[in-house]
XYZ file of C-alpha atoms in Angstrom:
574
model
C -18.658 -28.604 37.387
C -16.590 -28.738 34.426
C -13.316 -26.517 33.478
C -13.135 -22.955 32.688
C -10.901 -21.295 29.650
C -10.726 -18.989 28.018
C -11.472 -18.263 23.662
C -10.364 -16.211 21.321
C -12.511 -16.446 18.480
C -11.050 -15.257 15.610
C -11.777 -14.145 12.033
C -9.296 -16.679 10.084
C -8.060 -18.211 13.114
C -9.348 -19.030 16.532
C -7.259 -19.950 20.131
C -8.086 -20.891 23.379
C -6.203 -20.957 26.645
C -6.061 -22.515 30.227
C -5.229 -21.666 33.391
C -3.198 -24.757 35.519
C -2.851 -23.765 39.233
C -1.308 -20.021 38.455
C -0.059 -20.796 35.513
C -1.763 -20.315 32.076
C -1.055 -21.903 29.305
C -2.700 -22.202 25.250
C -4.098 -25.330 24.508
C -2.157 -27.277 21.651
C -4.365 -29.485 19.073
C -3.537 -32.647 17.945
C 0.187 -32.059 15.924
C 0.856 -28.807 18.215
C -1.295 -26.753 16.705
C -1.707 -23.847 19.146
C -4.542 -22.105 16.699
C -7.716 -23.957 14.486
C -8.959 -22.216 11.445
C -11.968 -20.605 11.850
C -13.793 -22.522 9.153
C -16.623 -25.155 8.760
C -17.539 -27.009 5.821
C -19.680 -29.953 4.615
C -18.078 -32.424 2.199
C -19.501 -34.000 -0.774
C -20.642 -37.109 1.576
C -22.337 -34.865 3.358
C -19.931 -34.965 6.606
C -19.601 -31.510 8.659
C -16.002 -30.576 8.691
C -14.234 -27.797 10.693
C -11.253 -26.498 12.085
C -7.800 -28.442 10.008
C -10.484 -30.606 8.243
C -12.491 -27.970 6.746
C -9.115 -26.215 5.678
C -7.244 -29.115 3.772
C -10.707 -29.814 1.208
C -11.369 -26.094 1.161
C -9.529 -25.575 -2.405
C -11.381 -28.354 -3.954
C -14.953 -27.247 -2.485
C -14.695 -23.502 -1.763
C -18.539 -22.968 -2.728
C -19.422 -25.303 0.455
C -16.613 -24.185 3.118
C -17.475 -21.043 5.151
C -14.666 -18.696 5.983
C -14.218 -15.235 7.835
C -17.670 -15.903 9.269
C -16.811 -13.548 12.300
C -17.420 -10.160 9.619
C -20.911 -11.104 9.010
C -21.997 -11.654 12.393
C -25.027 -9.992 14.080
C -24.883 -7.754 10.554
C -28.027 -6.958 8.356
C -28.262 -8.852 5.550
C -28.545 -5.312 3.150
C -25.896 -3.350 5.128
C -23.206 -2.172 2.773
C -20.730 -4.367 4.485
C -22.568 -7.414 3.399
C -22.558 -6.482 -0.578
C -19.002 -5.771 -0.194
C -18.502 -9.299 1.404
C -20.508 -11.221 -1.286
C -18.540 -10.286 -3.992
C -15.381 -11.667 -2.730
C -16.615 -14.749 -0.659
C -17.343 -17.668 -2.260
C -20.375 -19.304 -0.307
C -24.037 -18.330 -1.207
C -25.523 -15.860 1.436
C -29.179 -15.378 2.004
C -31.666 -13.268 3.687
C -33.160 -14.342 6.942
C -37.080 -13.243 8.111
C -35.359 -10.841 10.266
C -32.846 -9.553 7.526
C -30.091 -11.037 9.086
C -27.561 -13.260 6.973
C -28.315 -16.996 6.641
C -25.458 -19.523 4.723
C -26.294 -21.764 2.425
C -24.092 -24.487 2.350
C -25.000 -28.094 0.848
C -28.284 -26.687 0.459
C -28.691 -26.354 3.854
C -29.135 -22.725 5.874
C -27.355 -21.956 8.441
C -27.128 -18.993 10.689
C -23.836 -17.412 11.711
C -24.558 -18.322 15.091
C -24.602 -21.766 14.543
C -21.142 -21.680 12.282
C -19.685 -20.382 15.391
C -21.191 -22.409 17.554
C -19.381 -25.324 15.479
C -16.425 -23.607 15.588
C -16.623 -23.282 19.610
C -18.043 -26.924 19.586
C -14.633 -28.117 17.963
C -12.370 -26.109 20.635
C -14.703 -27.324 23.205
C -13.363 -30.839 22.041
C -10.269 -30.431 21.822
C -9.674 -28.457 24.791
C -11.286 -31.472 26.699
C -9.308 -33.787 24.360
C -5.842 -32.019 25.688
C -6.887 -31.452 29.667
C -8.701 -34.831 30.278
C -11.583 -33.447 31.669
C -15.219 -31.481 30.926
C -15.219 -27.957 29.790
C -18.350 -26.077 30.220
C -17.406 -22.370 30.851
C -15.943 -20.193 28.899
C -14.780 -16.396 28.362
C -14.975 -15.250 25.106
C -13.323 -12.459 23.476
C -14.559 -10.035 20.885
C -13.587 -6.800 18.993
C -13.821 -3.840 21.707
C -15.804 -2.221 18.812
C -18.761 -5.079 18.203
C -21.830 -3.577 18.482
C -24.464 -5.029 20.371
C -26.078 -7.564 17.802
C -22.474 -9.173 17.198
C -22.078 -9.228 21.182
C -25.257 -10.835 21.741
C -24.739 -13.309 18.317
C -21.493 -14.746 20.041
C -22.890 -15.098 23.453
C -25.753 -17.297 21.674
C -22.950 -18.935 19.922
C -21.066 -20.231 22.830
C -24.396 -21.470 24.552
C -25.276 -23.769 21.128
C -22.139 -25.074 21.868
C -22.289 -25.898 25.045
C -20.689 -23.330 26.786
C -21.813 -21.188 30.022
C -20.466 -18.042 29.028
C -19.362 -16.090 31.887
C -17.917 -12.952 30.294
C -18.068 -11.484 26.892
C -14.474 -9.798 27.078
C -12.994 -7.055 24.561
C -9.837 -8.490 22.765
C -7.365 -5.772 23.476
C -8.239 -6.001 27.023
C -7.545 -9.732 27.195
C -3.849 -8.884 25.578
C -3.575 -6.525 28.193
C -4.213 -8.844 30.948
C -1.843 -11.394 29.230
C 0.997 -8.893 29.184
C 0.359 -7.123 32.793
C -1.272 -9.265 35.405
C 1.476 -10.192 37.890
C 3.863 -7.737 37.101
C 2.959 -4.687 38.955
C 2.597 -2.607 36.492
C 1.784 0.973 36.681
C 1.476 2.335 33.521
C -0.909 3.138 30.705
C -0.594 1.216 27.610
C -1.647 1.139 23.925
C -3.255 -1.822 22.569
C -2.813 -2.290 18.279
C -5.061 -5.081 18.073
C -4.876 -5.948 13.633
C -5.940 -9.545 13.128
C -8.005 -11.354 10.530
C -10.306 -9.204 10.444
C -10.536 -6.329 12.425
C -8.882 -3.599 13.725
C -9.219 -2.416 17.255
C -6.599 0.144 19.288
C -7.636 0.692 22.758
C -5.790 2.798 25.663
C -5.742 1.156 29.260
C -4.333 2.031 32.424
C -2.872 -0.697 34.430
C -2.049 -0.542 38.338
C -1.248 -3.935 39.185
C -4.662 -5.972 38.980
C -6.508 -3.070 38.029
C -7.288 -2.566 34.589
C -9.049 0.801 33.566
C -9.751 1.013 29.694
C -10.120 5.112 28.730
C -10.708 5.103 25.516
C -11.432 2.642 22.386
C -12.240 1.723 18.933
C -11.451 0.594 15.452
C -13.275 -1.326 12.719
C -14.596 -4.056 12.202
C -13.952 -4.058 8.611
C -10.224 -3.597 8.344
C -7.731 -6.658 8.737
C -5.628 -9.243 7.798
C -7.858 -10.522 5.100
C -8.109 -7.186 3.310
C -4.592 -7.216 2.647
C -4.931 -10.589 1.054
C -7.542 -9.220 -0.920
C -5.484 -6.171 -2.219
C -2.708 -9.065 -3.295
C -5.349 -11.120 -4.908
C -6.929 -8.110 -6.885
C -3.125 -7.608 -8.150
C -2.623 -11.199 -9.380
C -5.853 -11.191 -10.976
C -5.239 -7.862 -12.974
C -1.723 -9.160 -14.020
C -2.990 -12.577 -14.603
C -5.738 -10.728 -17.085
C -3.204 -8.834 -18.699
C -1.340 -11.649 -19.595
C -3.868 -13.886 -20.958
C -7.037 -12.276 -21.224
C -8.697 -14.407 -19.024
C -10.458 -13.540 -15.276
C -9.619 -16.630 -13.353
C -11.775 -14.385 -10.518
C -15.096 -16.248 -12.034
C -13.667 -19.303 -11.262
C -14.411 -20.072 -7.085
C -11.871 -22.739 -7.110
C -9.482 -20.608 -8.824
C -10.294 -17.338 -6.557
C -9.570 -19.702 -2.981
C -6.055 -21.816 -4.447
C -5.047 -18.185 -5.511
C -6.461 -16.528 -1.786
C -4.650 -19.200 0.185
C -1.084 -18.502 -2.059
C -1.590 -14.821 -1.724
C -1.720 -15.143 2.026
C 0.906 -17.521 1.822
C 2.940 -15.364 -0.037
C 1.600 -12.132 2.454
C 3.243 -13.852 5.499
C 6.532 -14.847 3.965
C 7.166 -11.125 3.230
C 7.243 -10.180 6.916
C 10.672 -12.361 7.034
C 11.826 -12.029 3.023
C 11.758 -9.084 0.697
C 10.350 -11.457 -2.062
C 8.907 -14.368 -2.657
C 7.009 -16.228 -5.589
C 3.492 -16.544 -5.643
C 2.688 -20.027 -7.569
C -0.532 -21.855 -8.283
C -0.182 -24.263 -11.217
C -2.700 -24.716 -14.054
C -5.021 -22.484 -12.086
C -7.493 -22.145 -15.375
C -7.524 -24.017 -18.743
C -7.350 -21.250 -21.931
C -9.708 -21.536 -24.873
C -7.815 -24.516 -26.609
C -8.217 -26.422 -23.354
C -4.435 -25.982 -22.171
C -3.654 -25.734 -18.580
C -2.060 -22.030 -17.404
C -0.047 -21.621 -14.301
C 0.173 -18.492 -12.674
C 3.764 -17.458 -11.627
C 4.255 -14.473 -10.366
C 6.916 -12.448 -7.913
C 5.929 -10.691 -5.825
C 8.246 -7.852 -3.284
C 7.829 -6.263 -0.074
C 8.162 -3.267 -1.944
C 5.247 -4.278 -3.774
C 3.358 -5.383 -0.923
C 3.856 -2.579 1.199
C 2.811 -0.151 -1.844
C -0.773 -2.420 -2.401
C -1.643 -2.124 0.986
C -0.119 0.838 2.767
C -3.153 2.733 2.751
C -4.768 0.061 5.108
C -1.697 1.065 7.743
C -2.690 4.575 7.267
C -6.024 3.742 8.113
C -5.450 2.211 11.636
C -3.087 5.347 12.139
C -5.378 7.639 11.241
C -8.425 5.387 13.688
C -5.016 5.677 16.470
C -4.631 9.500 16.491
C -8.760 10.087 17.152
C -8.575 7.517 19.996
C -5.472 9.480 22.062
C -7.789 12.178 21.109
C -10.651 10.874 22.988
C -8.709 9.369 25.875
C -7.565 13.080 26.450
C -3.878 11.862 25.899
C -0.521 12.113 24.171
C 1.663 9.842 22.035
C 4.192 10.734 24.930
C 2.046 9.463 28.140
C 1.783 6.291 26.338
C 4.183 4.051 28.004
C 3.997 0.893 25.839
C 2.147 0.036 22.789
C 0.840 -3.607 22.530
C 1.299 -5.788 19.009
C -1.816 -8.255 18.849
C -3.109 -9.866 15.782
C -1.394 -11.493 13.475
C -1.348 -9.074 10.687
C 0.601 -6.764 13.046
C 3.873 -9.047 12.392
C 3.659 -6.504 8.880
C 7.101 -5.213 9.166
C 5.386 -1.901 7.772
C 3.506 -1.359 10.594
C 5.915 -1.985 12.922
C 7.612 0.870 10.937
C 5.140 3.299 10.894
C 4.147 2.745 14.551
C 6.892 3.563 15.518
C 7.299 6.723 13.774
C 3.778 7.537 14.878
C 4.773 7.182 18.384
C 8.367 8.067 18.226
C 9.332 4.737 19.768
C 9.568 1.035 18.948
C 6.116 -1.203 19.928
C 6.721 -3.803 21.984
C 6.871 -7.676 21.237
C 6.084 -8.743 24.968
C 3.109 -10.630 23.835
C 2.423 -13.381 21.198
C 0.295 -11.262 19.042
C -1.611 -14.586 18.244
C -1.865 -16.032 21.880
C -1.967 -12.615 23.519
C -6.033 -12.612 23.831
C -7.071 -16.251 24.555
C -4.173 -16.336 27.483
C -5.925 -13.279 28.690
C -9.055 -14.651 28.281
C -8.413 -17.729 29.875
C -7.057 -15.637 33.027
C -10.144 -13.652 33.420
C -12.054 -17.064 33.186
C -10.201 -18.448 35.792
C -10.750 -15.043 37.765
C -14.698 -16.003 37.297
C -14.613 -19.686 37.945
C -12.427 -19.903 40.227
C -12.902 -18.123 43.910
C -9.859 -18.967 45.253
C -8.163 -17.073 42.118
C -6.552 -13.922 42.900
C -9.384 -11.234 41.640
C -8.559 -9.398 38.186
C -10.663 -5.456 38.088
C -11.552 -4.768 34.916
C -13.259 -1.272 34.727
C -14.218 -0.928 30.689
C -16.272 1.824 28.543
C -18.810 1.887 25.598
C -17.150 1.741 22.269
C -20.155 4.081 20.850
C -22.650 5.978 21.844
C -26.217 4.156 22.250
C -29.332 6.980 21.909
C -33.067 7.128 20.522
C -34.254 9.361 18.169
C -35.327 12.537 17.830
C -38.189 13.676 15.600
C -35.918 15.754 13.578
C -34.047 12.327 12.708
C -31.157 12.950 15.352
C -30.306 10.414 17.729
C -30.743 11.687 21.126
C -27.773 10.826 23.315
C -28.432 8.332 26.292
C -24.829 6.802 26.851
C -21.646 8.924 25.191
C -18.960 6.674 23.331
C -16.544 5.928 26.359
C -18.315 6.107 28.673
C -17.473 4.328 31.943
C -19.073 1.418 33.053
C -21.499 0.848 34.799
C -23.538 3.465 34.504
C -27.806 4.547 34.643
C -30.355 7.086 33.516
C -33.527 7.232 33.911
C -36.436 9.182 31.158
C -39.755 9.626 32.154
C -42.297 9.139 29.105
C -46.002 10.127 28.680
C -48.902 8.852 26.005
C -49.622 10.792 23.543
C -53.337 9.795 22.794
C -56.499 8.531 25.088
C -56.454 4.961 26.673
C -52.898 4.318 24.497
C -51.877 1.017 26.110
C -48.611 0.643 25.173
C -45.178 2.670 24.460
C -42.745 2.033 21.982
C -38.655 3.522 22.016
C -36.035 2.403 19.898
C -32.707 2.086 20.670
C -29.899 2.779 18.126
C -25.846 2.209 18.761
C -23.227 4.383 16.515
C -21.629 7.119 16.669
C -23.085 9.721 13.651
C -25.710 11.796 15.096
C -28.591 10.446 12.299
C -29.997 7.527 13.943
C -30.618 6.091 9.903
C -26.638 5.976 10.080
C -26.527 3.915 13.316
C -27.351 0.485 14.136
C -30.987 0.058 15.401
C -30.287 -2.379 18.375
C -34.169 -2.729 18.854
C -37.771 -1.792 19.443
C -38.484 -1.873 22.791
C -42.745 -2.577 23.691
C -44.115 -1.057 26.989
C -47.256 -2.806 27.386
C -49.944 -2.663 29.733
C -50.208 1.194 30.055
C -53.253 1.582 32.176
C -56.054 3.671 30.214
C -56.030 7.534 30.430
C -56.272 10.702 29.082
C -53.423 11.432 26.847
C -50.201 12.848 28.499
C -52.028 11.851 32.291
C -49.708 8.502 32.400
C -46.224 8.696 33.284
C -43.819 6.019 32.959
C -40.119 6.134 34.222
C -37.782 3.627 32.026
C -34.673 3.179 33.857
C -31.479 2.051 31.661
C -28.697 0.262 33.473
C -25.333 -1.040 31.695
C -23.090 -2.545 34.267
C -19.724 -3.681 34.609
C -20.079 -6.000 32.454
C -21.604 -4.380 29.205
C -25.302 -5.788 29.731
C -28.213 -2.737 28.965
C -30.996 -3.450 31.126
C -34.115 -2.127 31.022
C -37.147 -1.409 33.486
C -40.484 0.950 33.673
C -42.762 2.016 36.201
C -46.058 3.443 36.152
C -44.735 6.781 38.315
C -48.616 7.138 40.065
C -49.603 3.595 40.622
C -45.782 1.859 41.278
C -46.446 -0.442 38.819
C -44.393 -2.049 36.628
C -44.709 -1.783 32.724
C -43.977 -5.328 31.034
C -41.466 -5.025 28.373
C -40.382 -6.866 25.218
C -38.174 -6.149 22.185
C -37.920 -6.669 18.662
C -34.857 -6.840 17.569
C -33.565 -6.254 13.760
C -37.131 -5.966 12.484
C -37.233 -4.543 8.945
C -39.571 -3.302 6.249
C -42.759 -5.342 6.030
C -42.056 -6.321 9.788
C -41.427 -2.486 10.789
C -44.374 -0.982 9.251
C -46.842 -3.924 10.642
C -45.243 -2.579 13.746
C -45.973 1.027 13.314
C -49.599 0.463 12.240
C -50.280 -1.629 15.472
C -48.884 1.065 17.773
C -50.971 3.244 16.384
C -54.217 1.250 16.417
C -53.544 0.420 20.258
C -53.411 4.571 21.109
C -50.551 6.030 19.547
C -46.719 7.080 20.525
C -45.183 8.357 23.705
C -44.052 11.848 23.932
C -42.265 13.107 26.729
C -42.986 14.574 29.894
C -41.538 17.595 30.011
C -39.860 19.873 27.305
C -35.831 20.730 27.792
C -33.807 22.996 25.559
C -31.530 19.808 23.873
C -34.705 17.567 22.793
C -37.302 18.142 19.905
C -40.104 19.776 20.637
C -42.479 17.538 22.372
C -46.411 16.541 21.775
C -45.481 15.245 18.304
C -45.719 12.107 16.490
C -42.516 10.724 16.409
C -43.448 7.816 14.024
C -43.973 5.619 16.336
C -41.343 5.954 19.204
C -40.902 7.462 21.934
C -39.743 10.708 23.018
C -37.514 11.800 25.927
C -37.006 14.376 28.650
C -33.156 14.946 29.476
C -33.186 15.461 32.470
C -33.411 13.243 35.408
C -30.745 11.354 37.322
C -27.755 9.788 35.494
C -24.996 8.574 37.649
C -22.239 6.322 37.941
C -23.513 3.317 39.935
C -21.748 0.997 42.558
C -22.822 -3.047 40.674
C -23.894 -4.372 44.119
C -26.690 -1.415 43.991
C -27.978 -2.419 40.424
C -28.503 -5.889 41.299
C -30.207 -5.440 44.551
C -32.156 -2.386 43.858
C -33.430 -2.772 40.510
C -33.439 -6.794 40.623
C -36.197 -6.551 43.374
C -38.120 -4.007 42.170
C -38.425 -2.942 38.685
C -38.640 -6.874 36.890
C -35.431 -6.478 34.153
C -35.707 -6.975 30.424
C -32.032 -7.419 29.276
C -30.190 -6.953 26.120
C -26.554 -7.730 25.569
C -25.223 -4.336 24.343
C -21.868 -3.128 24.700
C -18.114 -2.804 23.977
């Protein structure tokens, strides 16, 4: 069996770590490189470039090099997020079967999936490249707030590249491992997790190898890469004032400026100015070169993009909220990411929480090191066991037939946990059952993320409301929703599939051959906190909620329902 580390797979930049007898340590590329950019390409010879390789032509072929492919990830292809995105990236998106996003690169499609998958496949190399030996197992981390389809995306990722993936681990959990295992802490901590591009904050307890997360979130829409953007928007509105011309037509022009602005962005966390220079960026009418020349000040910075600062701030206070804390039980707040080297955030941080963060960490080596120890936790049985004890970054529910999402699993909720909902058919001899799942935390299920349309098939033929089947939803430890049904009379289980992401065409072909096999479920009994029951509910189930929902010991899941009730899973979690 081959090696164990562990990945951080990042939005502009990705790192991965090892751990050598007790020691861990981040694995250095070719030149010392401790982090590859998170970018793949295909040249005009049609080679497939990524990491270094894709970076260095990426000025020169910006239409062909994907970037920042970690935001579009497990997304639908018309979410708002996605039209956002296509107006500033400069590779050609398209729309899958399923409505997910497809790239288009060389006139070839790929899915996001796969662009990861080369991006793991490349760390994969040169992690083998650096230790002499096979990799084949990894940990890889993600935003505490992906939902389930981005979970699920990179675990299919790291398997097209190779990779047994043993954990799917939540980034500002891996920085806290990296700062407290082996210290003996006892203490709860802050995590202000700002990288490329996301934004997490999460609030864990730690008690020597025990680490207890209480509360988390963020977005996955706010990071490093938004500031850039607010920089480049700046140059191109002086650069138009100037000359009359929008160099933000021009792709080539939009990446040599994106790469100076970021450029510049960094420099300011050490400098209060620098010059942002890009010579003869576009031609003018006569056919004359124009350079673009422009200084730029912290001052300036911090005025373009202090809103953004606000915004984690703002995402900070509701979290203590949740997690039933104080700014003053907080006994150490966590830098990770590399956007939090902003020497405004360190600023306002520590006026939020009346002291300064700590720098204990690298905030760009923090999560693979902490990855990589959790990895070697999993591979490694003589390792010294790490407890992680994590919660649900939102709230996963069906829907009501008012439009409300019913409310299986509460945001934070600790893990792992089960419920159980009894459903009942709704017409004659209906063979099969339909429920949707949606993730999110507004209380319209059209706001929240439909995770998928789960199929009970072969209900045995009755009267209408006479069958009775019990779905039983697990999440363990590790963030995996599994599901199970039983015929309550016969003992029988109910084969299950699920749809995932369907849309339109796909969704109303679905409805109409529900209906022609007998209809929808409703529930079994009424309950003053559920619609009224007995009605169509456009094709999905109903619920009772009542019935048994406790916390549940892992070694009872898997023997219990493993032998019994035949599991359908579904990576969902944060």
């Amino acid at each position: 069996m081959g090696k164990a580390i562990g990945i951080d797979l990042g939005t502009t930049n990705s790192c991965a770590a090892v751990v050598e007898g007790r020691t861990p340590r981040v694995i250095t590329h070719r030149g010392g490189a401790a982090t590859i950019p998170s970018m793949f390409a295909i040249d005009e010879k049609g080679n497939r470039l990524v990491g270094h390789e894709a970076k260095r032509q990426a000025q020169l072929n910006p239409k062909n090099t994907v970037t920042a492919s970690k935001r579009l990830i497990g997304r639908n292809f018309h979410s708002e997020t996605i039209e956002k995105v296509r107006q500033v990236f400069t590779y050609e998106m398209v729309k899958g079967d399923n409505a997910e996003v497809l790239i288009k690169v060389k006139d070839q499609l790929f899915t996001l999936e796969q662009i990861s998958a080369a991006i793991l496949r490349r760390i994969k190399e040169v992690a083998e490249e650096s230790m002499g030996a096979d990799v084949d197992q990894a940990v890889i981390t993600v935003p505490a707030y992906f939902n389930d389809r981005q979970r699920q995306a990179v675990r299919n990722a790291g398997k097209l590249a190779g990779l047994t993936v043993l954990r799917i681990l939540n980034e500002p959990t891996a920085a806290a491992l990296a700062y407290g295992l082996g210290k003996n802490l006892s203490k709860r901590i802050a995590v202000y997790d700002l990288g490329g591009g996301t934004f997490d904050i999460s609030v864990i307890d730690v008690k020597s190898r025990i680490f207890e997360v209480i509360a988390t979130g963020g977005d996955t829409f706010l990071g490093g890469v938004d500031f850039d953007d607010r920089v480049m928007q700046y140059m191109v509105e002086d650069f138009r004032s100037k000359h009359d011309l929008d160099i933000a037509i021009d792709p080539i022009a939009v990446q040599r400026l994106r790469e100076a602005c970021e450029a510049a962005k960094i420099e300011l966390s050490t400098v209060d100015r620098t010059t942002i220079r890009v010579p003869c960026i576009v031609n003018d009418a006569t056919g004359q070169p124009i350079n673009l020349d422009v200084e730029l000040t912290k001052e300036t910075l911090e005025t373009l993009t202090g809103d953004l600062v606000d915004r984690t701030l703002e995402t900070c206070k509701r979290i203590l909220a949740e997690a039933n804390t104080t700014k003053d039980a907080i006994d150490t707040v966590l830098l990770v990411g590399g956007q939090s080297r902003m020497p405004l955030i360190r600023k306002k941080l520590e006026e939020f929480i009346q002291s300064p963060p700590s720098t204990g960490v690298n905030p760009d080596e923090a999560v693979s090191i902490g990855a990589a120890i959790m990895a070697h936790s999993l591979a490694d049985r003589r390792a010294a066991d790490v407890t992680l004890l994590d919660v649900l970054p939102m709230a996963i529910g069906i829907n009501k037939v008012d439009g409300s999402m019913h409310v299986l699993f509460k945001k934070n909720q600790p893990l792992p946990h089960s419920k159980t909902r009894t459903l009942t058919t709704s017409k004659d001899n209906q063979r099969s059952i339909m429920l949707r799942l949606y993730q999110g935390e507004s209380r319209l299920v059209a706001e929240n993320e439909l995770l998928g349309t789960f199929v009970f098939s072969g209900v045995r033929p009755a009267p209408k409301g006479t069958v009775k089947v019990e779905v039983t939803f697990l999440i363990d430890s590790e963030g995996i929703l599994n599901l199970a049904a039983r015929d309550t009379d016969t003992g029988q289980t109910v084969r299950s599939t699920i749809r995932l992401g369907k849309s339109g065409k796909k969704k109303r072909r679905q409805r109409r051959a529900a209906a022609s096999q007998g209809g929808v479920a409703t529930t079994a009994s009424k309950s003053p906190d559920t619609a009224p029951v007995g009605k169509k509910t456009s094709g999905v189930a109903g619920t009772t909620p009542d019935s048994s929902a406790k916390p549940i010991a892992q070694s009872e899941a898997t023997g219990f329902f493993g032998k019994v009730l035949g599991w359908f899973q579904v990576l969902f979690r944060g």
